[in-house]
Amino acid sequence: MGSQDHSYDGPILECRDLCISYFTRAGEIPAVIDFNMTLNQGGSIGLVGESGCGKSTVAMAIMRYLGGNGAIVRGQVLYKGRDMASLSEEELRQLRGNEIAMVYQEPMAALNPSMTLGRQLMEVPLCHEKISEAEARKRAMQILADVNLPDPERVMAAYPHQISGGQQQRVVIAMALLSNPSLLLLDEPTTALDVTVEAGIIELIGQIAKKFSTSMVYISHNLGLILETCDRVNVMYSGVVVESGTVTEVFDQMRHPYTKGLFGCIPLPGADKSARPLVPIRGQLPLPHQRPPGCYFAPRCDFFKQGLCDLEDLHMTSVPNQPGHDVRCRRWQEIDWSTYKPVGVGVGEVQAGEVVLSLNKMKKYYEITDNSIAAMIRGKRVRYVKANESISLEARASETVAIVGESGCGKSTFAKVLMGLETATDGEVMFNGKDISQEQVQKRSADQVGSMQMIFQNPFDTLNPSHSVGSQLARVIRKFGVETDGDKIEQRVMELLDLVKLPRDFARRRPRQLSGGQKQRVGIARAFAGNPSTVVADEPVSALDVSVQAAVTGLLMDIQKTYRTTLIFISHDLSLVRYLADRVVVMYLGRIVEQGTTDEVFAPPYHPYTEALLSAVPIADTSVERTRIILEGNLPSVTNPPSGCVFNTRCQRKIGAICETEVPPIFEPSEGHRIACHLSREEMLAMKPVISLAATPESPAAE
């Protein structure tokens, strides 16, 4: 498989004092400075850091894809000892896709929508190797089987839009692996995927890399994934590496304040929103032309010392007795992590109040017409998509209820029914004592609409680019009758900006002048402008960096406490759910399979689906031990769900025909903790925890 020579025994990739700049009308913008990295055959290095720190720029420089205005201004990229800068366009073309392959963050951007997937896959060996169409087809079929795609024949004949996001990403990975590359670059390859799909893909990449001794550079802001996939890690900040070493050294004995700051932003198993809250890194990443002298992290660092940290010529220094563990900090040996106790963004204990929202056997079906010949013969042309089936739950004032599950489980449909964008097919949706299940948003009163608002996943799509931030907030205040006087509206806009911790002069800015995290804060301010009693948050922080995530999460909790708001939090990030939620509702294929308090749902007994979800969560903690459960197969079609228990086709604890024929009973191990499963009481109570903490020596990470 592949035509290249694997006999080379030196480092696969070396970056030596690499400096990369972009040239704009404003002049030269240094994106990456003095970047060094050595990757040996079969090794894997993670690049981590906030957005804009230069991770993807390094990958593009390795591929020589910097575009017309980007250039390597100093240093070298050596691939198998050859300087990439000395290669001709034709030599580069032969390397790319053949010896060096890249998997991009967005699979749809990497696939041609007008070509079948089979044709796109076959192009790789046909372009790089002298083989026949039949051989290319055989190879493409084999690699699709290797990446665990069901029915490779069907996938080969399909167009990209005809398969799911997780399947698209597997095809992109298959394409990258077709020629058995020596070097694989992965740029956030699982960001848009469910944890279950992500777990399968991570395991798959590991297996294939091991099988073919592929070397990997893995770019991610998910530190849990880096722990699972890499041997070494480089922590980047504003274009420079601030700490590098083995994953164990950097995770357990971190030395740089920025590395420590990143870990403080992540909801690890020990974090608690009341007792041990997250600690966001204050401030923002400096723009390349506004970097401070000396240490670039200085304005955000709790250990900054004038006259020392702001001196130029700051270089990497080695940690004694840990060869290869280097830190770019002048004070790292003086810092006593054991006494460092930064203040987090906690809210203290909050008591839940009266029931604000109550759903009783709510159903939402979509009618579809089947024009197939078989349907016409049977006379069954109308079928139903059961997006939500018999949903019953309650949410109280000041309470956060999380809705979790894979894509396609009915979370967003549930949100649409709440917001009045869809009406329920059956059942009740009681909101503040009134049934709103049949009321579309246009027919709801201004009070009703104002008292239930939504924070959307993508802050870029939810703000009007042609209006200032202030005018968009003012419109909501006027629309819901919160204030009518112009001066009072302006005052309320300023209070909202204070509430989401944005400068007041942002009222005059357009959305394009804000960062992703700032836009999301404006989205939150807009949601709270009408004084809502309930806010539905649909993946509100998934598009943000961990540092911004921690700040926005803290902000949401702070506002929730002030206004005693009910928060319906839709997410597939179970680490964040464990940290933020008071109650958790687990959905699968439109049905609730488990619900209870967060402590109940995250500890056995579990529904087998909850167990699989928890086992798939990557956790950035070397002391955590997990039982791995990789779910087989794909989510069944909602037009033809399995009979009996809907999870039976993928269940790792299936006990027989009863699971296929009978709807499972509700097992209630404690009051309010409900699990829909056929397993016996004894089997349920005998379940072992999926996630457990192993005893480890004291380390800065554990402080």
XYZ file of C-alpha atoms in Angstrom, residues 20-21 28 84 196 199 220 229 233 281 387 396 402 436 489 500 582 627 643:
19
model
C 6.392 32.429 9.641
C 4.962 35.822 8.656
C 4.651 42.183 8.062
C 10.770 21.603 2.072
C -19.257 8.500 20.699
C -14.074 8.045 20.501
C -6.516 20.486 19.103
C -3.499 10.379 21.114
C 2.861 18.054 23.464
C -7.496 33.237 32.078
C -38.477 13.238 16.671
C -37.336 24.823 38.370
C -28.933 19.601 30.727
C -47.881 26.531 25.232
C -33.162 51.999 26.994
C -21.634 40.198 30.271
C -28.153 20.351 38.461
C -13.639 1.763 30.984
C -38.940 -1.882 18.070
